Coordinates of C-alpha atoms in Angstrom, one line a residue:
Chain A
M1 CA 6.4 -59.9 -15.0
A2 CA 10.4 -59.6 -14.5
E3 CA 11.6 -55.5 -14.9
M4 CA 13.5 -55.8 -18.1
V5 CA 17.0 -54.3 -18.4
R6 CA 16.4 -50.6 -20.1
R7 CA 19.7 -49.4 -22.1
R8 CA 19.7 -45.5 -21.7
G9 CA 21.6 -43.5 -24.2
R10 CA 20.2 -42.2 -27.3
S11 CA 18.9 -45.0 -29.1
G12 CA 15.5 -44.7 -27.4
Y13 CA 14.8 -41.3 -28.2
L14 CA 15.8 -41.9 -32.4
L15 CA 13.2 -44.9 -31.3
I16 CA 11.2 -43.7 -30.3
I17 CA 10.3 -39.7 -32.3
P18 CA 9.0 -41.3 -35.4
G19 CA 5.7 -43.0 -34.1
G20 CA 5.5 -39.9 -31.3
L21 CA 6.3 -37.1 -33.7
W22 CA 3.7 -38.2 -35.9
L23 CA 0.6 -38.9 -32.7
L24 CA 2.4 -35.0 -32.1
V25 CA 0.9 -33.4 -35.3
F26 CA -2.1 -35.6 -36.0
F27 CA -3.7 -36.5 -32.7
A28 CA -2.4 -33.5 -29.7
F29 CA -2.1 -31.0 -32.1
P30 CA -5.1 -31.4 -34.2
F31 CA -7.0 -31.2 -30.2
Y32 CA -5.7 -27.7 -30.5
S33 CA -7.4 -26.9 -34.0
L34 CA -10.6 -28.6 -32.6
I35 CA -10.4 -26.3 -29.4
A36 CA -9.9 -23.2 -31.6
T37 CA -12.5 -23.9 -33.6
S38 CA -14.9 -24.3 -31.8
L39 CA -14.4 -20.5 -30.9
Y40 CA -14.8 -19.0 -34.3
D41 CA -16.9 -16.2 -35.1
P42 CA -20.6 -18.8 -35.8
A43 CA -21.2 -15.8 -38.6
G44 CA -18.9 -16.6 -40.5
S45 CA -19.0 -19.8 -43.6
D46 CA -17.1 -21.9 -45.7
F47 CA -15.9 -20.1 -48.3
R48 CA -16.0 -17.0 -46.3
G49 CA -13.3 -18.1 -43.9
Y50 CA -14.3 -18.4 -40.2
Q51 CA -13.3 -16.2 -37.9
M52 CA -11.3 -16.7 -34.6
T53 CA -13.1 -15.0 -31.8
Y54 CA -12.9 -16.6 -29.1
A55 CA -16.8 -17.0 -29.3
F56 CA -17.7 -19.0 -25.7
G57 CA -21.2 -17.9 -26.7
N58 CA -21.3 -20.6 -29.3
Y59 CA -20.8 -23.8 -26.1
V60 CA -23.7 -22.0 -24.7
D61 CA -25.5 -21.7 -28.2
V62 CA -24.7 -25.4 -29.1
V63 CA -25.8 -26.6 -25.7
E64 CA -29.2 -25.5 -25.6
A65 CA -29.6 -26.2 -29.6
Y66 CA -28.5 -30.1 -28.8
W67 CA -28.9 -30.9 -25.5
Q68 CA -31.3 -34.0 -25.9
P69 CA -28.6 -35.4 -28.3
L70 CA -26.3 -34.7 -25.4
L71 CA -28.0 -36.9 -23.3
R72 CA -30.0 -39.3 -25.1
S73 CA -25.5 -40.7 -26.0
L74 CA -25.4 -41.2 -22.9
L75 CA -28.2 -42.3 -22.2
Y76 CA -27.9 -45.1 -24.5
G77 CA -24.6 -45.9 -24.3
A78 CA -24.5 -46.4 -20.2
I79 CA -27.8 -49.2 -20.9
A80 CA -26.1 -51.3 -24.0
T81 CA -22.9 -51.0 -21.1
F82 CA -24.8 -52.5 -18.7
F83 CA -25.8 -55.0 -21.4
C84 CA -23.3 -55.8 -22.5
L85 CA -21.7 -55.9 -19.3
V86 CA -24.8 -58.2 -18.4
L87 CA -24.2 -61.0 -21.2
G88 CA -20.0 -60.7 -21.8
Y89 CA -20.0 -61.7 -17.6
V90 CA -21.5 -64.9 -18.1
L91 CA -20.1 -65.4 -21.4
A92 CA -16.5 -64.3 -20.3
Y93 CA -17.5 -66.8 -17.2
A94 CA -18.4 -69.3 -19.0
I95 CA -15.5 -68.9 -21.4
A96 CA -12.6 -68.7 -18.7
F97 CA -13.4 -71.1 -15.4
K98 CA -16.4 -74.0 -18.0
S99 CA -15.6 -74.6 -21.2
G100 CA -11.9 -76.9 -20.9
R101 CA -9.9 -77.6 -24.1
W102 CA -12.9 -75.7 -25.8
K103 CA -11.4 -72.4 -24.4
T104 CA -9.3 -71.5 -27.3
L105 CA -12.3 -71.9 -29.6
M106 CA -14.8 -70.1 -27.6
L107 CA -12.3 -67.2 -27.5
V108 CA -11.5 -67.0 -31.1
L109 CA -15.8 -67.7 -32.0
V110 CA -16.0 -64.4 -29.8
I111 CA -14.1 -62.1 -32.0
A112 CA -15.1 -63.7 -35.1
P113 CA -18.3 -62.3 -35.8
F114 CA -16.8 -58.8 -35.4
L115 CA -14.0 -59.8 -38.0
T116 CA -16.3 -59.0 -41.1
S117 CA -17.5 -55.4 -41.8
F118 CA -19.7 -52.9 -39.2
L119 CA -22.1 -51.6 -41.6
V120 CA -22.2 -54.9 -43.1
R121 CA -23.3 -56.5 -39.3
T122 CA -25.2 -53.0 -38.7
L123 CA -27.4 -54.0 -41.9
S124 CA -28.2 -57.3 -41.1
W125 CA -29.4 -56.2 -37.7
K126 CA -31.6 -53.7 -39.4
L127 CA -33.2 -56.7 -41.0
L128 CA -33.7 -58.7 -38.9
L129 CA -34.9 -56.4 -36.7
A130 CA -37.9 -55.1 -40.1
D131 CA -41.0 -54.7 -39.8
D132 CA -42.3 -57.2 -41.5
G133 CA -38.8 -60.0 -40.2
F134 CA -39.1 -63.7 -38.2
I135 CA -38.9 -61.4 -34.7
V136 CA -41.3 -58.4 -35.6
N137 CA -44.1 -61.6 -36.4
T138 CA -43.1 -64.2 -33.8
L139 CA -42.6 -61.3 -30.7
Q140 CA -46.4 -60.0 -32.4
L141 CA -47.8 -63.2 -32.0
L142 CA -46.6 -63.7 -29.0
Q143 CA -48.3 -60.6 -28.0
V144 CA -45.3 -58.9 -26.7
L145 CA -45.6 -56.8 -29.0
G146 CA -49.2 -54.8 -30.5
D147 CA -50.2 -55.5 -34.0
D148 CA -48.8 -52.5 -35.4
G149 CA -45.8 -52.8 -33.0
R150 CA -42.3 -52.7 -33.9
L151 CA -39.1 -52.5 -33.8
L152 CA -36.9 -50.8 -35.8
A153 CA -36.9 -47.3 -35.8
T154 CA -37.0 -47.4 -31.9
P155 CA -34.6 -46.9 -29.4
F156 CA -34.6 -50.8 -28.1
A157 CA -33.0 -50.9 -31.7
V158 CA -30.0 -48.6 -31.8
V159 CA -29.6 -50.2 -27.9
A160 CA -30.1 -53.8 -28.6
G161 CA -27.4 -52.5 -32.3
L162 CA -24.9 -51.3 -29.6
T163 CA -25.2 -53.9 -28.0
Y164 CA -24.4 -56.7 -29.8
N165 CA -21.2 -54.1 -31.6
F166 CA -19.1 -53.5 -28.7
L167 CA -19.9 -56.5 -26.3
P168 CA -16.2 -57.8 -27.3
F169 CA -14.7 -54.6 -26.6
M170 CA -16.6 -56.0 -22.8
V171 CA -15.6 -59.4 -22.8
L172 CA -12.2 -59.8 -23.5
P173 CA -11.3 -57.6 -20.8
L174 CA -13.3 -59.2 -18.7
F175 CA -12.0 -62.5 -19.8
A176 CA -9.0 -61.5 -18.9
S177 CA -9.3 -60.8 -15.9
L178 CA -11.1 -63.5 -14.7
D179 CA -8.6 -66.4 -16.6
K180 CA -5.9 -64.9 -14.7
M181 CA -8.2 -65.6 -11.2
D182 CA -7.2 -68.6 -9.1
Y183 CA -11.1 -70.5 -9.6
R184 CA -8.9 -72.4 -6.3
L185 CA -10.0 -69.2 -4.5
I186 CA -14.1 -69.6 -5.3
E187 CA -13.5 -73.5 -4.7
A188 CA -12.3 -71.9 -0.6
S189 CA -15.6 -69.6 -0.4
R190 CA -18.1 -73.2 -1.7
D191 CA -15.6 -75.0 1.2
L192 CA -16.4 -72.8 3.7
Y193 CA -20.2 -72.5 2.8
G194 CA -20.3 -69.2 1.0
N195 CA -23.4 -70.3 -2.1
P196 CA -22.8 -69.5 -4.9
V197 CA -24.8 -65.7 -4.9
V198 CA -22.5 -65.1 -1.7
S199 CA -19.1 -66.5 -3.1
F200 CA -19.9 -64.5 -6.4
F201 CA -19.7 -60.6 -4.5
K202 CA -17.6 -61.6 -2.0
V203 CA -14.7 -63.1 -4.3
T204 CA -15.0 -63.4 -8.1
W205 CA -16.6 -59.9 -8.4
P206 CA -14.2 -58.5 -6.2
L207 CA -10.9 -59.6 -8.4
S208 CA -12.5 -59.9 -11.5
L209 CA -12.6 -55.4 -11.5
P210 CA -10.0 -54.6 -12.8
G211 CA -11.8 -56.5 -16.1
V212 CA -14.9 -54.5 -14.8
V213 CA -13.6 -51.3 -16.0
S214 CA -11.8 -51.3 -18.5
G215 CA -14.3 -53.1 -20.2
T216 CA -16.8 -50.8 -19.2
L217 CA -14.7 -47.3 -20.7
L218 CA -13.7 -49.9 -23.8
T219 CA -17.5 -50.1 -24.1
F220 CA -19.2 -46.9 -22.8
I221 CA -17.0 -45.1 -24.5
P222 CA -17.7 -45.6 -28.0
A223 CA -20.5 -46.4 -27.7
V224 CA -21.8 -42.7 -26.5
G225 CA -19.7 -41.6 -29.7
D226 CA -21.0 -43.4 -32.3
F227 CA -23.2 -42.7 -34.6
I228 CA -23.7 -45.8 -37.3
N229 CA -26.4 -47.5 -35.1
A230 CA -28.5 -44.8 -34.2
E231 CA -28.5 -43.8 -38.0
L232 CA -29.2 -47.2 -39.9
L233 CA -31.5 -48.4 -36.7
G234 CA -33.0 -45.7 -35.2
N235 CA -35.3 -42.9 -36.4
T236 CA -34.9 -38.4 -36.1
N237 CA -36.3 -39.0 -32.6
T238 CA -33.1 -41.1 -31.7
R239 CA -30.4 -39.2 -33.2
M240 CA -27.4 -39.8 -30.8
I241 CA -24.3 -36.7 -30.6
G242 CA -22.7 -38.4 -32.8
N243 CA -24.6 -38.2 -36.1
V244 CA -25.1 -34.8 -35.0
I245 CA -21.6 -34.0 -35.5
Q246 CA -21.4 -35.9 -37.8
S247 CA -23.6 -33.9 -40.2
L248 CA -23.0 -30.1 -38.9
F249 CA -19.2 -31.0 -40.2
T250 CA -19.8 -32.8 -43.3
D251 CA -23.8 -31.6 -44.2
A252 CA -24.3 -28.2 -43.0
N253 CA -20.5 -27.1 -43.2
D254 CA -21.6 -25.7 -39.5
Y255 CA -17.2 -26.0 -38.1
P256 CA -17.9 -23.3 -35.0
A257 CA -21.0 -26.2 -33.7
A258 CA -19.3 -29.1 -34.4
G259 CA -16.4 -28.2 -33.1
A260 CA -17.9 -27.1 -29.8
L261 CA -19.9 -30.5 -29.5
S262 CA -17.0 -32.6 -30.5
V263 CA -14.6 -30.6 -27.1
I264 CA -17.8 -31.0 -25.1
L265 CA -18.8 -34.6 -25.9
M266 CA -14.5 -35.4 -25.1
T267 CA -15.0 -33.3 -21.7
M268 CA -17.6 -35.2 -20.8
I269 CA -16.0 -38.6 -21.6
L270 CA -13.2 -37.8 -19.7
A271 CA -14.9 -36.1 -16.8
M272 CA -16.2 -39.3 -16.4
V273 CA -13.7 -41.5 -17.0
L274 CA -11.7 -40.3 -14.3
V275 CA -14.2 -39.9 -12.0
Y276 CA -15.4 -43.4 -12.4
V277 CA -11.7 -45.1 -12.6
R278 CA -11.0 -43.2 -9.0
R279 CA -13.8 -44.8 -7.8
A280 CA -13.5 -47.9 -9.0
G281 CA -9.7 -48.2 -7.4
T282 CA -8.1 -49.2 -10.3
E283 CA -5.9 -46.1 -11.2
E284 CA -3.1 -47.5 -13.0
L285 CA -5.1 -48.8 -15.4
L286 CA -4.3 -44.6 -17.4
Chain B
M1 CA -32.8 -70.0 -4.6
S2 CA -29.5 -72.0 -4.3
A3 CA -29.3 -71.1 -1.2
L4 CA -30.6 -74.9 -1.0
Q5 CA -27.0 -76.3 -2.9
A6 CA -25.5 -74.4 -0.1
P7 CA -24.7 -77.1 1.8
T8 CA -22.8 -78.8 -0.6
P9 CA -18.8 -77.7 -1.6
T10 CA -18.4 -77.6 -4.7
S11 CA -14.6 -79.0 -4.1
T12 CA -16.6 -82.6 -3.3
Q13 CA -16.7 -82.2 -7.2
S14 CA -13.1 -83.2 -8.0
D15 CA -13.8 -86.6 -5.4
G16 CA -17.6 -87.5 -7.5
S17 CA -15.5 -86.9 -10.8
G18 CA -13.3 -90.4 -9.6
G19 CA -15.8 -92.0 -8.3
S20 CA -18.4 -91.4 -11.1
G21 CA -17.0 -94.5 -13.7
G22 CA -18.8 -96.5 -10.1
S23 CA -21.1 -95.0 -9.4
G24 CA -23.3 -93.5 -12.3
G25 CA -25.1 -94.8 -15.1
S26 CA -23.7 -94.8 -18.6
G27 CA -23.8 -91.0 -20.2
R28 CA -24.4 -89.4 -16.4
R29 CA -21.3 -87.8 -14.7
G30 CA -22.7 -87.9 -11.2
R31 CA -21.8 -86.2 -7.8
A32 CA -20.6 -88.3 -4.8
A33 CA -22.4 -86.4 -2.7
A34 CA -25.5 -86.0 -5.4
P35 CA -28.4 -87.8 -4.7
P36 CA -29.2 -91.0 -6.0
R37 CA -32.0 -89.6 -8.6
R38 CA -31.0 -87.6 -10.4
S39 CA -33.1 -84.8 -12.1
P40 CA -31.6 -83.7 -15.5
F41 CA -32.6 -80.2 -13.9
A42 CA -29.4 -80.7 -11.6
W43 CA -27.6 -81.6 -15.2
L44 CA -28.9 -77.8 -16.4
R45 CA -28.3 -76.5 -12.8
E46 CA -24.8 -77.7 -13.3
H47 CA -24.2 -76.1 -16.4
V48 CA -26.2 -73.2 -16.7
V49 CA -23.4 -71.0 -16.8
L50 CA -21.9 -72.4 -19.3
I51 CA -25.3 -72.5 -21.9
L52 CA -26.0 -69.3 -21.4
G53 CA -22.5 -68.5 -22.6
I54 CA -22.6 -70.5 -25.6
L55 CA -26.0 -68.1 -26.4
V56 CA -24.6 -65.2 -25.8
L57 CA -22.1 -66.4 -28.4
A58 CA -25.0 -67.4 -30.4
Y59 CA -26.5 -64.4 -30.4
T60 CA -23.1 -62.3 -31.9
F61 CA -23.3 -65.3 -34.8
V62 CA -27.1 -64.4 -36.0
P63 CA -26.5 -61.4 -37.8
I64 CA -23.0 -62.9 -39.6
A65 CA -26.1 -66.1 -40.3
V66 CA -28.3 -63.6 -42.0
V67 CA -24.7 -61.6 -44.2
V68 CA -24.1 -65.4 -45.3
L69 CA -27.8 -66.4 -46.2
M70 CA -28.1 -62.9 -48.0
S71 CA -24.7 -63.8 -50.1
F72 CA -27.1 -66.2 -51.7
N73 CA -30.5 -64.0 -52.1
K74 CA -31.7 -63.3 -55.8
P75 CA -32.5 -59.8 -55.2
I76 CA -36.8 -58.9 -55.6
S77 CA -35.4 -56.4 -58.9
E78 CA -32.5 -54.4 -59.5
Q79 CA -33.4 -51.0 -58.2
S80 CA -35.9 -52.7 -55.2
K81 CA -35.0 -51.2 -51.9
I82 CA -36.6 -54.2 -50.6
Y83 CA -33.8 -56.0 -48.6
E84 CA -35.4 -59.0 -47.8
F85 CA -34.7 -63.4 -48.7
N86 CA -36.2 -63.7 -52.0
G87 CA -34.5 -67.0 -53.1
F88 CA -31.4 -68.8 -53.5
T89 CA -28.4 -67.8 -55.9
L90 CA -24.9 -67.6 -57.1
D91 CA -25.2 -65.2 -59.1
N92 CA -23.9 -62.4 -56.3
W93 CA -20.4 -64.7 -56.3
L94 CA -20.2 -64.8 -59.5
N95 CA -20.3 -61.3 -60.3
P96 CA -19.1 -59.8 -57.2
C97 CA -18.4 -56.5 -59.1
A98 CA -21.9 -55.8 -60.6
D99 CA -21.9 -52.1 -59.1
P100 CA -18.2 -50.9 -59.9
S101 CA -18.0 -48.5 -57.4
M102 CA -18.4 -51.0 -55.0
C103 CA -14.8 -53.0 -55.9
S104 CA -13.1 -49.5 -57.0
A105 CA -14.3 -48.0 -53.1
L106 CA -12.9 -52.2 -51.9
G107 CA -10.1 -51.5 -53.3
R108 CA -9.3 -47.8 -52.4
S109 CA -9.4 -49.8 -49.0
I110 CA -8.0 -52.6 -49.0
E111 CA -4.8 -49.9 -50.0
I112 CA -5.4 -47.4 -47.8
G113 CA -4.6 -50.8 -45.8
L114 CA -2.0 -52.3 -46.4
L115 CA -0.4 -49.2 -46.9
A116 CA -1.4 -47.7 -43.4
T117 CA -1.0 -51.1 -41.9
L118 CA 2.9 -50.6 -43.3
L119 CA 3.8 -47.6 -41.8
A120 CA 2.0 -47.9 -38.6
T121 CA 3.5 -51.3 -37.4
L122 CA 7.0 -49.9 -38.3
L123 CA 6.2 -47.6 -36.5
G124 CA 4.4 -48.6 -33.6
T125 CA 7.5 -51.6 -33.2
L126 CA 9.9 -49.0 -32.8
A127 CA 8.5 -47.0 -29.7
A128 CA 7.2 -50.5 -28.3
F129 CA 10.9 -51.0 -28.2
A130 CA 11.3 -47.8 -27.2
L131 CA 9.5 -47.7 -24.5
V132 CA 10.3 -51.2 -22.9
R133 CA 13.4 -51.5 -23.9
H134 CA 14.9 -48.1 -23.6
Q135 CA 15.1 -45.4 -20.5
F136 CA 14.8 -42.0 -21.8
R137 CA 13.2 -38.9 -20.9
G138 CA 9.2 -38.3 -21.7
R139 CA 9.1 -42.0 -21.7
S140 CA 5.3 -41.2 -19.2
T141 CA 4.1 -38.8 -21.8
S142 CA 5.0 -40.7 -24.7
N143 CA 3.1 -43.7 -23.3
L144 CA 0.2 -41.0 -22.5
L145 CA 0.2 -39.8 -25.9
I146 CA 0.1 -43.5 -27.0
F147 CA -2.8 -44.9 -24.8
M148 CA -4.9 -41.6 -25.0
P149 CA -6.1 -42.2 -29.3
M150 CA -8.0 -45.3 -27.8
A151 CA -9.4 -43.6 -25.0
A152 CA -11.1 -41.3 -27.0
P153 CA -14.0 -41.9 -29.6
E154 CA -13.7 -42.5 -32.9
I155 CA -16.2 -39.0 -33.7
V156 CA -13.7 -36.7 -31.6
L157 CA -10.1 -38.3 -33.2
G158 CA -12.4 -37.6 -36.9
S159 CA -12.8 -34.7 -35.9
S160 CA -10.5 -32.9 -34.7
L161 CA -7.9 -33.9 -37.4
L162 CA -11.0 -32.7 -39.8
A163 CA -10.6 -29.3 -37.7
M164 CA -6.7 -29.1 -38.2
F165 CA -7.1 -29.9 -41.9
V166 CA -9.7 -27.1 -43.0
A167 CA -7.7 -24.7 -40.7
A168 CA -4.6 -25.7 -43.0
G169 CA -5.9 -24.8 -46.0
L170 CA -6.1 -28.0 -47.1
A171 CA -10.5 -28.8 -46.9
G172 CA -9.4 -29.6 -50.8
Q173 CA -7.6 -31.5 -51.1
L174 CA -9.2 -34.6 -48.4
G175 CA -9.0 -37.7 -50.3
F176 CA -6.7 -40.2 -49.6
W177 CA -3.6 -38.9 -48.5
T178 CA -5.6 -37.7 -45.7
I179 CA -7.1 -41.1 -45.0
F180 CA -4.0 -42.9 -44.9
I181 CA -2.6 -40.1 -42.4
A182 CA -5.8 -40.5 -40.3
H183 CA -5.3 -44.4 -40.5
V184 CA -1.4 -44.4 -39.7
M185 CA -3.0 -42.2 -36.3
F186 CA -5.6 -44.6 -34.9
C187 CA -4.1 -48.2 -35.8
L188 CA -0.6 -46.8 -34.5
S189 CA -0.9 -47.1 -30.4
F190 CA -2.6 -50.3 -31.4
V191 CA 0.1 -51.5 -32.1
V192 CA 2.5 -50.3 -29.8
V193 CA -0.1 -52.0 -27.6
T194 CA 0.6 -54.8 -28.4
V195 CA 3.9 -55.5 -29.5
R196 CA 4.9 -54.2 -26.1
A197 CA 2.9 -56.9 -24.2
R198 CA 4.7 -59.3 -26.4
L199 CA 7.8 -57.8 -26.1
A200 CA 7.1 -57.1 -21.8
G201 CA 6.2 -60.9 -21.4
M202 CA 9.4 -62.1 -23.4
D203 CA 12.2 -63.3 -21.4
D204 CA 15.6 -62.1 -21.7
A205 CA 17.5 -64.7 -21.1
L206 CA 18.5 -65.9 -24.1
E207 CA 19.3 -63.0 -25.3
Q208 CA 21.4 -62.8 -22.3
A209 CA 23.0 -66.3 -23.5
A210 CA 23.0 -64.7 -26.9
M211 CA 25.7 -62.4 -25.6
D212 CA 27.7 -63.8 -23.8
L213 CA 28.3 -66.5 -27.0
Y214 CA 29.8 -63.4 -28.2
A215 CA 27.0 -62.6 -30.9
T216 CA 27.2 -58.8 -31.8
P217 CA 23.9 -56.8 -30.6
A218 CA 22.9 -56.8 -34.8
Q219 CA 23.2 -60.9 -34.2
T220 CA 21.3 -61.1 -30.9
F221 CA 18.3 -58.8 -32.2
W222 CA 18.0 -60.5 -36.0
K223 CA 18.3 -64.3 -34.7
I224 CA 17.1 -63.9 -31.3
T225 CA 14.9 -61.1 -30.6
F226 CA 13.1 -60.2 -33.6
P227 CA 12.1 -63.6 -34.7
L228 CA 10.7 -64.0 -30.2
V229 CA 8.9 -60.6 -30.8
F230 CA 7.2 -61.1 -35.1
P231 CA 4.3 -63.4 -33.9
G232 CA 3.5 -60.0 -32.0
I233 CA 4.3 -57.7 -35.1
L234 CA 2.6 -60.3 -37.0
G235 CA -0.6 -59.4 -34.4
A236 CA -0.4 -56.2 -34.7
A237 CA -0.4 -55.4 -38.7
M238 CA -3.4 -57.5 -38.6
L239 CA -5.6 -56.3 -35.8
S240 CA -4.2 -52.5 -37.8
F241 CA -5.2 -53.6 -41.0
S242 CA -8.7 -55.0 -40.0
L243 CA -9.1 -51.9 -37.9
S244 CA -8.4 -49.7 -41.0
F245 CA -10.8 -51.7 -43.4
D246 CA -13.8 -51.2 -40.9
D247 CA -13.7 -47.9 -40.3
F248 CA -16.3 -45.7 -41.3
I249 CA -15.9 -42.2 -38.6
V250 CA -13.3 -41.3 -38.9
T251 CA -12.8 -42.0 -42.5
N252 CA -15.8 -40.1 -43.4
L253 CA -15.1 -36.9 -41.6
N254 CA -11.2 -37.1 -43.5
S255 CA -12.1 -38.4 -46.8
G256 CA -13.5 -35.2 -48.9
N257 CA -15.0 -36.9 -52.3
T258 CA -13.3 -40.8 -52.2
T259 CA -15.1 -43.4 -50.9
T260 CA -13.6 -46.7 -49.1
F261 CA -15.6 -49.4 -48.6
P262 CA -17.4 -48.5 -45.6
M263 CA -18.5 -45.3 -47.1
Y264 CA -19.7 -47.9 -50.1
V265 CA -22.3 -49.7 -47.9
W266 CA -23.2 -46.4 -45.8
G267 CA -24.1 -44.9 -49.3
V268 CA -25.9 -47.7 -50.4
S269 CA -28.0 -48.3 -47.1
R270 CA -30.2 -45.2 -47.7
R271 CA -30.7 -46.5 -51.7
S272 CA -30.7 -50.3 -52.6
V273 CA -28.1 -52.8 -51.3
P274 CA -26.8 -54.9 -53.5
M275 CA -26.1 -58.4 -52.3
Q276 CA -22.8 -58.1 -53.2
I277 CA -21.9 -56.3 -50.1
N278 CA -23.3 -58.8 -48.2
V279 CA -20.5 -61.8 -50.1
V280 CA -17.4 -59.2 -49.4
G281 CA -18.8 -59.4 -45.2
T282 CA -18.6 -63.5 -46.1
V283 CA -15.4 -63.6 -47.6
M284 CA -14.9 -60.7 -45.1
I285 CA -14.6 -63.6 -41.8
V286 CA -13.8 -67.0 -43.8
V287 CA -10.5 -65.7 -44.2
S288 CA -9.6 -63.9 -40.8
L289 CA -11.3 -67.5 -39.2
A290 CA -8.8 -69.4 -41.5
I291 CA -5.8 -66.9 -40.5
V292 CA -6.6 -67.0 -37.0
L293 CA -7.7 -70.4 -36.8
I294 CA -4.4 -70.6 -38.7
G295 CA -2.3 -69.5 -36.2
Q296 CA -3.3 -70.8 -33.7
S297 CA -2.8 -74.4 -34.8
R298 CA 0.7 -72.9 -35.2
A299 CA 1.4 -72.0 -32.4
R300 CA -0.5 -74.9 -30.4
R301 CA 2.1 -77.5 -32.7
Q302 CA 5.3 -75.1 -31.9
A303 CA 4.4 -75.7 -27.8
G304 CA 3.8 -79.2 -28.0

């Protein structure tokens, strides 16, 4: 891409300031508020007011109380991301190299299901996986599930919901990087007697790594923080960290604990993203 | 398993397709290098990736099919919690506002979506121009500031905004305007990224030509630059509206007692679910598919 001539002078500032200020005031500054909130005196309350006491003990307390949903979120997020990667790769590969003149239509169809409401879609998953539903009955008939077996309110349902809901976040970046790739490179490796598996791992996969990295991040981050799937498709044993933060803020009004958990979640995600991006070697992403 | 296939280089495929008319029978697209008698398995093996891809695509459509089907469902009873197909009816389509609170929530979502889209698109477009076309101090900081909201989980975005509103003493005033502020915040980044991509991919030769022909900067902008960037701005606005309309996590934390459509759905998911939410879901997908397809065909006509 040819670098465009960039003008100097004041107009650059005039253009960036309105949007930049909005993000400073309503995005960057709130982080400071969140950290401050996480250090409030936990003995305060919504009515009497919280006091800034630098109560670092809040962090210890919430980790002790909620380490299970924290770990569970990372685990569910990771499993869902893995399934998204497998399914998304197949789909992105098919669209990029095998779809011929249907390429645009297939791309539209990837996005289409996600243009309707997230919650309405998740509710219809709930219906599909319901105890007397077609899927459960069929699986019971095939003896895959026991007679009293169920899908809804299990970790399976939550992970399936996460996988379904975040799939396009994986497909689109994967497609973008596969589509840029020269298919003749794959043909060349076949000409050199690489079998399909070898060609895939020596040529296609390395060249698609930027897409894999951004797709994984785009899927993993929202999946870890999501609580809609865990709430609608799971039960109390599948609570994720989003459920906890949400209910501490809105039901319990325990702002210090909710704040501390949010800060922990954000820190963990940032740390993992940095390690991941560095190892995968696509620094230009950030 | 496919190691057996190895000595059949793919490049012969292109040779084969030329000769297929002669050698292959009707409906068979044989490769010149392929053995004379081909089983259906060979066809399957050749198209396995495409078939798997279509299966994945089909999987994403299953819940949509359920939404469409349920929009024609006759509920078992008014208060029934059971959410299963009972019988065909057009009632839900004829009475979309059977539950008035659903329609008022829907109206509020559309209102917030339009307002937030308007402001986010304006601010985001200006910022995108600044980042692509201007040199100024703090450019890389601005880039980071714009990237971060997309990288943070929504629950963190929502809770930090709530923490700030509460600290500012606005806990009692959460509602329409705090939702609006939040939506502009997270839509803004997506607008900047979308418009920036369009701007960066644009060749500035046309603008230079206009300047050479003594067009003023304002003329150049309105006659050349803006029409070229406009599809990107439109796309950004549509993305922004759908993000705002569909958001639950950030909204729920910053809404006070105000209810948007996703919050309404969340609320009823614990009680009885009115089938009308499926009507809304169906309309949403039909309208957005129509917009996308019209956009595609227009783009193709312009290209061709």
